[in-house]
């Protein structure tokens, strides 16, 4: 636990702690990307209890559609239910949509005889890699795609051996195997890597962009189980959302579809690789495995999805089962339901979102928080 007596100027030192264990002492902060708004951007968010629908003309919102934002701009990016990828410019107050990947483009790519996947593409999580590229999870082929956001319909496979049958293997980009059958999300690091949730393998994976897309497993045992402690032995249950805290910890929420764990917000203090494998530790910040929206110090989470970290040491996500926005504060170590007096009042009022597979994006220029709710087929602002 972090000590609440630490003074604000000493917050970083306080959060790193003074644990003497080998796993804690190896903590190496993960640098955040300056362009991805899911990690350590924006501050003082005060989301409203009642969301405002954002009218869209181009985006075909599907059951797996996800949302991302570019930090320092008012650009949103979203995946469509028809295999399209769309940019949404909110700088004028009215959404201006630009198609980056047209419907059918990915189907043609995957149906290429060298790949041979005729089933239509199903896109999930996406994130901003750099000023010219997006990374997108493609669920049908269990791959991660590289999208050129400046040249329409320019797509390549970034990592993963294309196969409709899921797998679990590390190694070179073209041979690595994933299991993207459920909601997945990604976040780039500031040192040339991509972190992605692999829900079917109950694992967190790292794609080394600087070394041609080599894939390694950060944590996860391949089966749904809840274990805290040493990172090499930690278990997860259907990790869905991922972000990087301002102080370099890796944050993950688990939707817990199998019932062996999940419904938690977890923190990974990743270290270097030692003689006996990965070093570092995993701890639970909020959630007790019970699927419920309960706030306070003894909080419960309800199939959390989507995740973003802010400059004022807060973390936001969506409770999919109850359709409520949630927040955890590192300063107070408490979980609440923004926009409501407390989570009990929020639950009684009813979640404003349908929730399933919902994702969040931050427009730090305007201070708006956006929610893409596939179940309601609507983009909302808060």
PDB file of C-alpha atoms in Angstrom, residues 30 36 38-39 66 122-129 134-139 142-146 158-161 167-171 173 176-189 191-209 213-221 231 236 238-244 250-254 268 270 306-307:
ATOM      1  CA  UNK A  30       7.964   2.439 -18.336  1.00  0.00           C
ATOM      2  CA  UNK A  36      -1.046   8.396 -26.929  1.00  0.00           C
ATOM      3  CA  UNK A  38      -4.458   6.855 -22.818  1.00  0.00           C
ATOM      4  CA  UNK A  39      -1.313   7.274 -20.731  1.00  0.00           C
ATOM      5  CA  UNK A  66     -12.993   0.868 -29.921  1.00  0.00           C
ATOM      6  CA  UNK A 122     -13.279  -7.824 -36.845  1.00  0.00           C
ATOM      7  CA  UNK A 123     -11.377  -4.877 -35.395  1.00  0.00           C
ATOM      8  CA  UNK A 124     -11.005  -4.163 -31.702  1.00  0.00           C
ATOM      9  CA  UNK A 125      -8.580  -1.949 -29.768  1.00  0.00           C
ATOM     10  CA  UNK A 126      -6.384   0.673 -31.365  1.00  0.00           C
ATOM     11  CA  UNK A 127      -3.764   3.185 -30.252  1.00  0.00           C
ATOM     12  CA  UNK A 128      -1.647   5.999 -31.696  1.00  0.00           C
ATOM     13  CA  UNK A 129       1.894   4.773 -32.373  1.00  0.00           C
ATOM     14  CA  UNK A 134      -1.904   3.495 -35.641  1.00  0.00           C
ATOM     15  CA  UNK A 135      -1.793  -0.013 -34.206  1.00  0.00           C
ATOM     16  CA  UNK A 136      -5.066  -1.973 -34.435  1.00  0.00           C
ATOM     17  CA  UNK A 137      -6.026  -5.391 -33.041  1.00  0.00           C
ATOM     18  CA  UNK A 138      -7.649  -7.660 -35.651  1.00  0.00           C
ATOM     19  CA  UNK A 139      -9.616 -10.413 -33.953  1.00  0.00           C
ATOM     20  CA  UNK A 142      -5.379 -12.849 -34.248  1.00  0.00           C
ATOM     21  CA  UNK A 143      -2.922 -10.231 -35.454  1.00  0.00           C
ATOM     22  CA  UNK A 144      -1.938  -6.638 -34.757  1.00  0.00           C
ATOM     23  CA  UNK A 145      -2.132  -4.373 -37.810  1.00  0.00           C
ATOM     24  CA  UNK A 146      -0.053  -1.316 -38.671  1.00  0.00           C
ATOM     25  CA  UNK A 158       2.696  -5.614 -37.473  1.00  0.00           C
ATOM     26  CA  UNK A 159       2.802  -8.779 -35.360  1.00  0.00           C
ATOM     27  CA  UNK A 160       1.184 -12.180 -35.212  1.00  0.00           C
ATOM     28  CA  UNK A 161       0.975 -15.245 -37.452  1.00  0.00           C
ATOM     29  CA  UNK A 167      -2.312 -19.507 -30.212  1.00  0.00           C
ATOM     30  CA  UNK A 168       0.150 -18.475 -27.536  1.00  0.00           C
ATOM     31  CA  UNK A 169       3.752 -18.070 -28.637  1.00  0.00           C
ATOM     32  CA  UNK A 170       6.458 -15.454 -28.266  1.00  0.00           C
ATOM     33  CA  UNK A 171       9.163 -14.772 -30.825  1.00  0.00           C
ATOM     34  CA  UNK A 173       6.700 -10.833 -35.271  1.00  0.00           C
ATOM     35  CA  UNK A 176       4.134 -14.879 -32.655  1.00  0.00           C
ATOM     36  CA  UNK A 177       0.653 -16.101 -31.735  1.00  0.00           C
ATOM     37  CA  UNK A 178      -2.199 -14.264 -29.991  1.00  0.00           C
ATOM     38  CA  UNK A 179      -5.758 -14.989 -28.850  1.00  0.00           C
ATOM     39  CA  UNK A 180      -7.886 -11.893 -29.492  1.00  0.00           C
ATOM     40  CA  UNK A 181     -11.331 -13.435 -29.129  1.00  0.00           C
ATOM     41  CA  UNK A 182     -12.450 -10.814 -26.577  1.00  0.00           C
ATOM     42  CA  UNK A 183     -12.008  -7.084 -26.045  1.00  0.00           C
ATOM     43  CA  UNK A 184      -8.364  -6.047 -26.309  1.00  0.00           C
ATOM     44  CA  UNK A 185      -6.524  -2.734 -26.096  1.00  0.00           C
ATOM     45  CA  UNK A 186      -3.011  -1.453 -26.656  1.00  0.00           C
ATOM     46  CA  UNK A 187      -0.723   1.331 -25.486  1.00  0.00           C
ATOM     47  CA  UNK A 188       2.650   2.414 -26.938  1.00  0.00           C
ATOM     48  CA  UNK A 189       5.625   3.101 -24.717  1.00  0.00           C
ATOM     49  CA  UNK A 191      10.961   3.524 -25.661  1.00  0.00           C
ATOM     50  CA  UNK A 192       9.754   1.959 -28.882  1.00  0.00           C
ATOM     51  CA  UNK A 193       7.411  -0.823 -27.836  1.00  0.00           C
ATOM     52  CA  UNK A 194       3.717  -1.658 -27.935  1.00  0.00           C
ATOM     53  CA  UNK A 195       1.936  -3.201 -24.952  1.00  0.00           C
ATOM     54  CA  UNK A 196      -1.245  -5.132 -25.679  1.00  0.00           C
ATOM     55  CA  UNK A 197      -3.758  -7.165 -23.701  1.00  0.00           C
ATOM     56  CA  UNK A 198      -4.168 -10.740 -24.905  1.00  0.00           C
ATOM     57  CA  UNK A 199      -7.499 -11.698 -23.298  1.00  0.00           C
ATOM     58  CA  UNK A 200      -7.780 -15.223 -24.674  1.00  0.00           C
ATOM     59  CA  UNK A 201      -4.366 -16.097 -23.265  1.00  0.00           C
ATOM     60  CA  UNK A 202      -5.018 -14.134 -20.052  1.00  0.00           C
ATOM     61  CA  UNK A 203      -1.722 -12.374 -20.636  1.00  0.00           C
ATOM     62  CA  UNK A 204      -0.027  -9.058 -21.334  1.00  0.00           C
ATOM     63  CA  UNK A 205       2.262  -8.976 -24.347  1.00  0.00           C
ATOM     64  CA  UNK A 206       4.989  -6.574 -25.463  1.00  0.00           C
ATOM     65  CA  UNK A 207       5.850  -5.959 -29.127  1.00  0.00           C
ATOM     66  CA  UNK A 208       9.378  -4.604 -29.560  1.00  0.00           C
ATOM     67  CA  UNK A 209       8.927  -2.204 -32.473  1.00  0.00           C
ATOM     68  CA  UNK A 213       8.169  -6.552 -33.830  1.00  0.00           C
ATOM     69  CA  UNK A 214       9.630  -9.283 -31.624  1.00  0.00           C
ATOM     70  CA  UNK A 215       6.927 -10.385 -29.137  1.00  0.00           C
ATOM     71  CA  UNK A 216       7.464 -11.294 -25.480  1.00  0.00           C
ATOM     72  CA  UNK A 217       5.005 -12.057 -22.686  1.00  0.00           C
ATOM     73  CA  UNK A 218       5.202  -9.531 -19.859  1.00  0.00           C
ATOM     74  CA  UNK A 219       2.937 -11.467 -17.485  1.00  0.00           C
ATOM     75  CA  UNK A 220       0.192 -14.083 -17.558  1.00  0.00           C
ATOM     76  CA  UNK A 221       0.022 -17.859 -17.330  1.00  0.00           C
ATOM     77  CA  UNK A 231       5.434 -10.978 -12.001  1.00  0.00           C
ATOM     78  CA  UNK A 236      -4.925 -12.693 -14.872  1.00  0.00           C
ATOM     79  CA  UNK A 238      -9.351 -11.795 -19.343  1.00  0.00           C
ATOM     80  CA  UNK A 239      -7.338  -8.543 -19.297  1.00  0.00           C
ATOM     81  CA  UNK A 240      -9.141  -5.934 -21.388  1.00  0.00           C
ATOM     82  CA  UNK A 241      -7.851  -2.380 -20.775  1.00  0.00           C
ATOM     83  CA  UNK A 242      -4.251  -1.221 -20.442  1.00  0.00           C
ATOM     84  CA  UNK A 243      -2.499   2.093 -19.682  1.00  0.00           C
ATOM     85  CA  UNK A 244       0.765   3.454 -18.295  1.00  0.00           C
ATOM     86  CA  UNK A 250       1.672  -0.636 -16.033  1.00  0.00           C
ATOM     87  CA  UNK A 251      -2.069  -0.608 -15.258  1.00  0.00           C
ATOM     88  CA  UNK A 252      -4.541  -3.270 -16.363  1.00  0.00           C
ATOM     89  CA  UNK A 253      -8.245  -3.976 -15.859  1.00  0.00           C
ATOM     90  CA  UNK A 254      -9.706  -7.482 -16.190  1.00  0.00           C
ATOM     91  CA  UNK A 268       2.517  -4.059 -12.571  1.00  0.00           C
ATOM     92  CA  UNK A 270       7.926  -4.234 -14.301  1.00  0.00           C
ATOM     93  CA  UNK A 306     -11.219   0.656 -21.313  1.00  0.00           C
ATOM     94  CA  UNK A 307      -8.534   2.434 -19.304  1.00  0.00           C
TER      95      UNK A 307
END
